[in-house]
Coordinates of C-alpha atoms and ligand atoms in Angstrom, one line a residue:
M1 CA -86.3 -5.0 29.4
F2 CA -85.0 -2.8 32.3
R3 CA -82.4 -5.4 33.2
A4 CA -81.3 -5.6 29.6
V5 CA -80.9 -1.8 29.4
K6 CA -79.0 -1.8 32.7
H7 CA -76.7 -4.5 31.3
V8 CA -75.9 -2.5 28.1
V9 CA -75.0 0.5 30.3
V10 CA -72.6 -1.7 32.4
V11 CA -70.9 -2.9 29.2
A12 CA -70.7 0.6 27.7
K13 CA -69.1 2.0 30.9
A14 CA -66.6 -0.9 31.0
K15 CA -65.7 -0.3 27.3
K16 CA -65.2 3.4 27.9
S17 CA -62.8 2.8 30.8
G18 CA -60.9 0.3 28.7
A19 CA -61.8 -2.6 31.0
E20 CA -63.4 -5.8 29.9
P21 CA -66.9 -6.0 31.5
A22 CA -66.8 -8.5 34.4
L23 CA -68.0 -11.9 33.5
S24 CA -70.3 -11.8 36.5
A25 CA -72.2 -8.9 34.9
F26 CA -73.1 -11.2 32.0
A27 CA -73.7 -14.2 34.2
S28 CA -76.1 -12.2 36.5
H29 CA -77.9 -10.9 33.4
F30 CA -78.5 -14.3 31.8
S31 CA -79.3 -16.1 35.1
A32 CA -81.9 -13.5 35.9
A33 CA -83.4 -13.9 32.4
S34 CA -83.5 -17.7 32.6
T35 CA -85.3 -17.7 35.9
A36 CA -87.7 -14.9 35.0
Q37 CA -91.4 -15.6 35.5
R38 CA -92.7 -14.9 32.0
L39 CA -96.3 -14.6 33.1
A40 CA -95.8 -12.8 36.4
G41 CA -99.1 -11.3 37.5
K42 CA -101.1 -12.6 34.6
V43 CA -104.5 -14.4 34.9
A44 CA -105.4 -17.3 32.6
V45 CA -108.5 -19.5 32.0
I46 CA -107.6 -22.9 30.6
T47 CA -110.4 -25.1 29.2
G48 CA -109.7 -28.8 29.2
G49 CA -107.3 -28.0 32.1
A50 CA -107.9 -31.3 33.9
S51 CA -105.9 -33.5 31.6
G52 CA -103.2 -33.7 28.9
I53 CA -102.1 -30.5 27.2
G54 CA -104.3 -28.3 29.4
K55 CA -102.9 -29.8 32.6
A56 CA -99.3 -29.4 31.4
T57 CA -100.0 -25.8 30.4
A58 CA -101.6 -25.0 33.8
A59 CA -98.4 -26.2 35.5
E60 CA -96.2 -24.2 33.1
F61 CA -98.3 -21.1 33.5
V62 CA -98.2 -21.3 37.4
R63 CA -94.5 -22.0 37.3
N64 CA -94.2 -18.7 35.4
G65 CA -96.1 -16.7 37.9
A66 CA -99.7 -16.8 36.5
K67 CA -103.0 -17.5 38.3
V68 CA -105.0 -20.1 36.5
V69 CA -108.7 -21.1 36.4
L70 CA -109.0 -24.7 35.2
A71 CA -112.3 -25.2 33.3
D72 CA -113.3 -28.8 32.5
V73 CA -116.0 -31.4 32.9
Q74 CA -113.8 -33.9 34.8
D75 CA -114.4 -32.5 38.3
D76 CA -112.3 -34.9 40.4
L77 CA -109.4 -34.7 38.1
G78 CA -109.7 -30.9 37.7
R79 CA -109.8 -30.4 41.5
A80 CA -106.8 -32.7 41.9
V81 CA -104.8 -30.8 39.3
A82 CA -105.6 -27.5 41.0
A83 CA -104.7 -28.9 44.4
E84 CA -101.4 -30.1 43.1
L85 CA -100.5 -26.6 41.9
D86 CA -100.2 -23.7 44.4
A87 CA -103.7 -23.3 46.0
D88 CA -103.4 -19.5 45.8
A89 CA -102.5 -19.8 42.0
A90 CA -105.0 -22.4 40.7
C91 CA -108.6 -23.2 41.1
Y92 CA -111.0 -25.5 39.3
T93 CA -114.5 -24.7 37.9
R94 CA -116.9 -27.1 36.2
C95 CA -117.5 -25.8 32.7
D96 CA -119.0 -27.6 29.8
V97 CA -117.6 -25.5 26.9
A98 CA -120.5 -26.6 24.6
D99 CA -122.7 -24.4 26.8
E100 CA -121.9 -20.7 26.1
A101 CA -123.2 -19.6 29.5
Q102 CA -120.7 -21.9 31.2
V103 CA -117.9 -20.4 29.2
A104 CA -119.0 -16.9 30.1
A105 CA -119.2 -18.0 33.8
A106 CA -115.6 -19.3 33.7
V107 CA -114.3 -16.0 32.3
D108 CA -116.3 -14.1 34.9
L109 CA -115.0 -16.2 37.7
A110 CA -111.4 -15.4 36.7
V111 CA -112.3 -11.7 36.7
A112 CA -114.1 -11.9 40.0
R113 CA -111.3 -13.8 41.6
H114 CA -108.3 -12.0 40.2
G115 CA -109.6 -8.7 38.8
R116 CA -108.9 -9.4 35.1
L117 CA -108.2 -11.9 32.4
D118 CA -104.9 -11.8 30.5
V119 CA -104.9 -15.2 28.8
M120 CA -107.7 -17.4 27.5
F121 CA -106.5 -20.9 26.4
N122 CA -109.4 -22.5 24.5
N123 CA -108.1 -26.0 24.6
A124 CA -110.9 -28.5 25.5
G125 CA -111.5 -30.9 22.7
I126 CA -113.0 -34.3 21.8
S127 CA -112.1 -36.8 19.1
G128 CA -115.7 -37.8 18.1
A129 CA -116.5 -41.3 16.8
L130 CA -113.3 -43.2 16.1
T131 CA -114.4 -46.2 14.1
P132 CA -113.2 -45.5 10.5
V133 CA -116.2 -45.4 8.2
P134 CA -116.4 -44.6 4.5
L135 CA -117.6 -41.0 3.8
A136 CA -120.9 -42.3 2.4
S137 CA -121.7 -43.7 5.9
L138 CA -120.6 -40.8 8.0
D139 CA -122.8 -40.0 11.0
I140 CA -123.7 -36.4 10.8
T141 CA -124.9 -36.2 14.4
D142 CA -121.3 -37.1 15.4
F143 CA -120.2 -34.2 13.3
D144 CA -122.6 -31.9 15.2
R145 CA -121.3 -33.1 18.6
V146 CA -117.6 -32.7 17.6
M147 CA -118.3 -29.2 16.2
A148 CA -120.1 -28.1 19.3
V149 CA -117.1 -28.8 21.5
N150 CA -114.1 -28.3 19.1
A151 CA -115.4 -25.3 17.0
R152 CA -118.5 -23.6 18.4
A153 CA -117.1 -23.6 21.9
M154 CA -113.8 -22.1 20.7
L155 CA -115.9 -19.2 19.2
A156 CA -117.7 -18.8 22.6
G157 CA -114.3 -18.8 24.3
V158 CA -113.0 -16.1 22.0
K159 CA -116.2 -14.1 22.3
H160 CA -116.2 -14.0 26.1
A161 CA -112.4 -13.4 26.4
A162 CA -112.9 -10.5 24.0
R163 CA -115.7 -9.2 26.2
V164 CA -113.4 -8.7 29.1
M165 CA -110.1 -8.1 27.3
T166 CA -111.0 -5.4 24.8
P167 CA -112.0 -2.8 27.4
R168 CA -108.5 -3.3 28.9
R169 CA -106.9 -3.1 25.4
R170 CA -104.8 -6.2 26.0
G171 CA -104.8 -9.9 26.2
S172 CA -103.8 -13.2 24.5
I173 CA -106.3 -15.7 23.3
I174 CA -104.9 -19.1 22.3
C175 CA -106.9 -21.9 20.6
T176 CA -105.8 -25.5 20.3
A177 CA -106.2 -26.6 16.7
S178 CA -104.3 -29.7 15.3
T179 CA -102.2 -31.0 12.5
A180 CA -105.6 -32.5 11.5
G181 CA -106.8 -29.0 10.8
V182 CA -103.9 -28.4 8.4
L183 CA -103.8 -31.7 6.6
G184 CA -106.7 -34.0 5.6
S185 CA -106.7 -37.7 6.2
V186 CA -104.8 -37.8 9.5
A187 CA -108.0 -38.0 11.7
P188 CA -111.7 -38.7 11.3
H189 CA -113.4 -36.2 9.1
P190 CA -115.5 -34.4 11.8
Y191 CA -112.4 -33.9 13.9
S192 CA -110.4 -32.6 10.9
V193 CA -113.2 -30.2 9.9
S194 CA -113.6 -28.9 13.5
K195 CA -109.9 -28.2 13.7
A196 CA -109.8 -26.5 10.3
A197 CA -112.6 -24.3 11.7
V198 CA -110.4 -23.3 14.6
L199 CA -107.7 -22.1 12.2
G200 CA -110.4 -20.2 10.2
L201 CA -111.7 -18.7 13.4
V202 CA -108.3 -17.4 14.4
R203 CA -107.8 -15.8 11.0
A204 CA -111.3 -14.4 11.0
V205 CA -111.0 -12.5 14.3
A206 CA -107.3 -11.6 14.5
G207 CA -107.7 -8.3 12.6
E208 CA -110.6 -7.0 14.7
M209 CA -108.8 -8.1 17.9
A210 CA -105.5 -6.4 16.9
R211 CA -107.3 -3.1 16.8
S212 CA -108.3 -3.7 20.4
G213 CA -104.8 -4.6 21.5
V214 CA -105.7 -8.3 21.9
R215 CA -103.9 -11.2 20.1
V216 CA -105.5 -14.4 18.9
N217 CA -103.4 -17.4 17.9
A218 CA -103.6 -21.1 17.3
I219 CA -101.4 -24.0 18.3
S220 CA -101.4 -27.2 16.2
P221 CA -99.8 -30.1 17.9
S222 CA -99.0 -33.5 16.3
Y223 CA -99.9 -36.7 18.1
I224 CA -99.2 -36.9 21.8
P225 CA -100.1 -39.9 24.0
T226 CA -102.7 -38.0 26.1
P227 CA -106.0 -39.8 27.2
L228 CA -107.7 -38.4 24.1
V229 CA -105.2 -40.0 21.7
M230 CA -104.7 -43.2 23.7
R231 CA -108.5 -43.9 23.6
T232 CA -108.2 -43.5 19.8
M233 CA -105.3 -45.9 19.7
E234 CA -107.3 -48.5 21.8
E235 CA -110.1 -48.3 19.2
W236 CA -107.8 -48.5 16.2
Y237 CA -105.4 -51.1 17.5
P238 CA -107.5 -53.3 19.9
K239 CA -105.0 -56.2 19.8
A240 CA -101.9 -54.1 20.5
T241 CA -100.5 -53.7 24.0
A242 CA -100.5 -50.3 25.8
E243 CA -96.8 -50.2 25.2
E244 CA -97.2 -50.9 21.5
R245 CA -99.8 -48.2 21.1
R246 CA -97.6 -45.7 22.8
R247 CA -94.8 -46.6 20.5
I248 CA -97.0 -46.0 17.5
V249 CA -97.7 -42.5 18.8
E250 CA -94.3 -41.6 20.1
Q251 CA -92.1 -43.2 17.4
D252 CA -94.0 -44.3 14.3
V253 CA -95.8 -41.0 13.9
N254 CA -92.8 -39.0 15.1
E255 CA -91.0 -36.8 12.6
M256 CA -88.1 -35.7 14.8
E257 CA -85.2 -38.1 15.2
G258 CA -84.0 -38.4 18.8
T259 CA -86.9 -36.8 20.6
V260 CA -90.6 -37.3 21.4
L261 CA -93.4 -34.8 21.4
E262 CA -94.8 -34.2 24.9
A263 CA -97.7 -32.2 26.3
E264 CA -95.0 -30.0 27.9
D265 CA -93.8 -28.9 24.5
V266 CA -97.2 -27.6 23.7
A267 CA -97.4 -26.0 27.1
R268 CA -94.2 -24.1 26.3
A269 CA -95.6 -22.9 22.9
A270 CA -98.7 -21.7 24.8
L271 CA -96.4 -20.0 27.3
Y272 CA -94.7 -18.1 24.5
L273 CA -97.9 -17.0 22.9
A274 CA -99.4 -16.0 26.3
S275 CA -96.3 -13.9 27.2
D276 CA -95.4 -10.4 26.2
E277 CA -92.5 -11.9 24.2
A278 CA -95.1 -12.7 21.6
K279 CA -96.5 -9.1 21.7
Y280 CA -96.6 -8.7 17.9
V281 CA -97.6 -12.3 17.0
N282 CA -101.3 -12.4 16.0
G283 CA -103.4 -14.6 13.7
H284 CA -100.6 -17.2 13.7
N285 CA -100.9 -21.0 13.7
L286 CA -97.9 -22.3 15.7
A287 CA -97.4 -25.9 14.5
V288 CA -95.7 -28.1 17.1
D289 CA -95.3 -31.0 14.8
G290 CA -91.6 -31.5 14.0
G291 CA -92.3 -30.3 10.5
Y292 CA -95.0 -33.0 9.8
T293 CA -97.4 -30.6 8.0
V294 CA -94.9 -28.9 5.7
G295 CA -93.7 -32.0 3.9
K296 CA -94.8 -35.1 2.1
P297 CA -92.8 -37.5 0.0
P298 CA -94.2 -37.9 -3.5
N299 CA -96.3 -40.9 -4.3
M300 CA -93.7 -42.6 -6.5
P301 CA -91.2 -45.4 -6.0
A302 CA -88.0 -44.4 -4.3
P303 CA -85.3 -43.2 -6.8
A304 CA -83.2 -46.1 -8.2
Q305 CA -79.8 -46.4 -6.5
Ligands
NAD1 N1 -103.1 -35.2 22.1 C1 -102.9 -34.9 20.8 O1 -102.2 -35.7 20.1 C2 -103.5 -33.7 20.2 C3 -103.0 -33.3 18.9 C4 -103.6 -32.2 18.4 C5 -104.6 -31.5 19.0 N2 -105.0 -31.9 20.3 C6 -106.0 -31.1 20.9 O2 -105.5 -30.8 22.2 C7 -106.6 -30.4 23.0 C8 -106.4 -31.1 24.4 O3 -106.5 -32.5 24.2 P1 -105.5 -33.5 25.0 O4 -104.8 -34.3 23.9 O5 -104.8 -32.9 26.1 O6 -106.6 -34.6 25.5 P2 -107.2 -34.9 27.0 O7 -108.3 -35.8 26.8 O8 -106.1 -35.2 27.8 O9 -107.8 -33.5 27.4 C9 -108.9 -32.9 26.9 C10 -109.7 -32.3 28.0 O10 -110.8 -31.6 27.5 C11 -111.9 -31.8 28.4 N3 -113.2 -31.7 27.7 C12 -113.7 -32.4 26.8 N4 -115.0 -32.0 26.5 C13 -115.2 -30.9 27.3 C14 -116.3 -30.0 27.4 N5 -117.4 -30.2 26.7 N6 -116.1 -29.0 28.3 C15 -115.0 -28.8 29.0 N7 -114.0 -29.7 28.9 C16 -114.1 -30.7 28.0 C17 -111.7 -33.3 28.9 O11 -112.4 -33.5 30.1 C18 -110.2 -33.3 29.1 O12 -109.8 -32.9 30.4 C19 -107.9 -30.9 22.3 O13 -108.5 -29.7 21.7 C20 -107.3 -31.8 21.2 O14 -108.2 -31.9 20.1 C21 -104.5 -33.0 20.8

């Protein structure tokens, strides 16, 4: 902001003197903005940070000046991800998000290590049983397991982030939902219900959080070939090669011509919501799906030519 004000002054002075502002004044302004660390000095907890979207987000956050605590149940992977990032900036802690006490401990670790928590990225998730079954045969214990990680744990994450953020009157909480929480029939029912619950959770708490200066938002990605999705593809297409399964995810499901959805795209959406650029964005579901959830062709034959 200060840089922007300074730039306006430079332009105004140049106009007054009749001179065109030097191109270098613009160039220096824009180059400074493009290299700015958008999370400088911020502290984040990322659940599910050992893999996929969480891992990509950890890298994006550290690149932008944040300190991150990776919370996951894959210890070797989590430690390796933290070690790959700047050791001063990233650490790993074992945290099964289905256990509220472990979520509380991950939040407390961030505060003990770095003095505060600015960003809570509730991102850990599981797919649940993958074999398609008719509704009448649905395994309700699978529903309980999926809800414990994808929905109940999100509420625990929001609760404990709020515990340390509301006294400081600031913070950004981000929850990974899914296109499956917006549309039915794109994933097994327990997963869909759990992700719809994440969107409901964000809507339920955003007003209360706003009055404490804390924002809560969701991100809903479409299919990305992370380990979670590739395990699903193996189950659904056992005869396909790894390359064919990847093609299904990256091309057949894809809405956007000429590009492919990657974990890094979700990481950049999280970066925006975590940063002060999103200071008035609250209770929002940021779909990163190429428009998949806003359109559906009608169930009728194509118009005659
Ligand atoms: N990949 C996609 O296409 C896609 C699309 C929409 C939403 N999502 C959601 O994105 C989030 C991240 O998934 P991903 O695709 O990166 O998959 P992933 O498998 O690469 O990462 C998920 C991570 O969550 C961790 N995790 C699972 N259960 C946990 C628990 N009880 N406690 C702590 N950590 C746990 C896993 O160990 C793993 O590291 C999930 O919530 C998923 O539902 C993914």
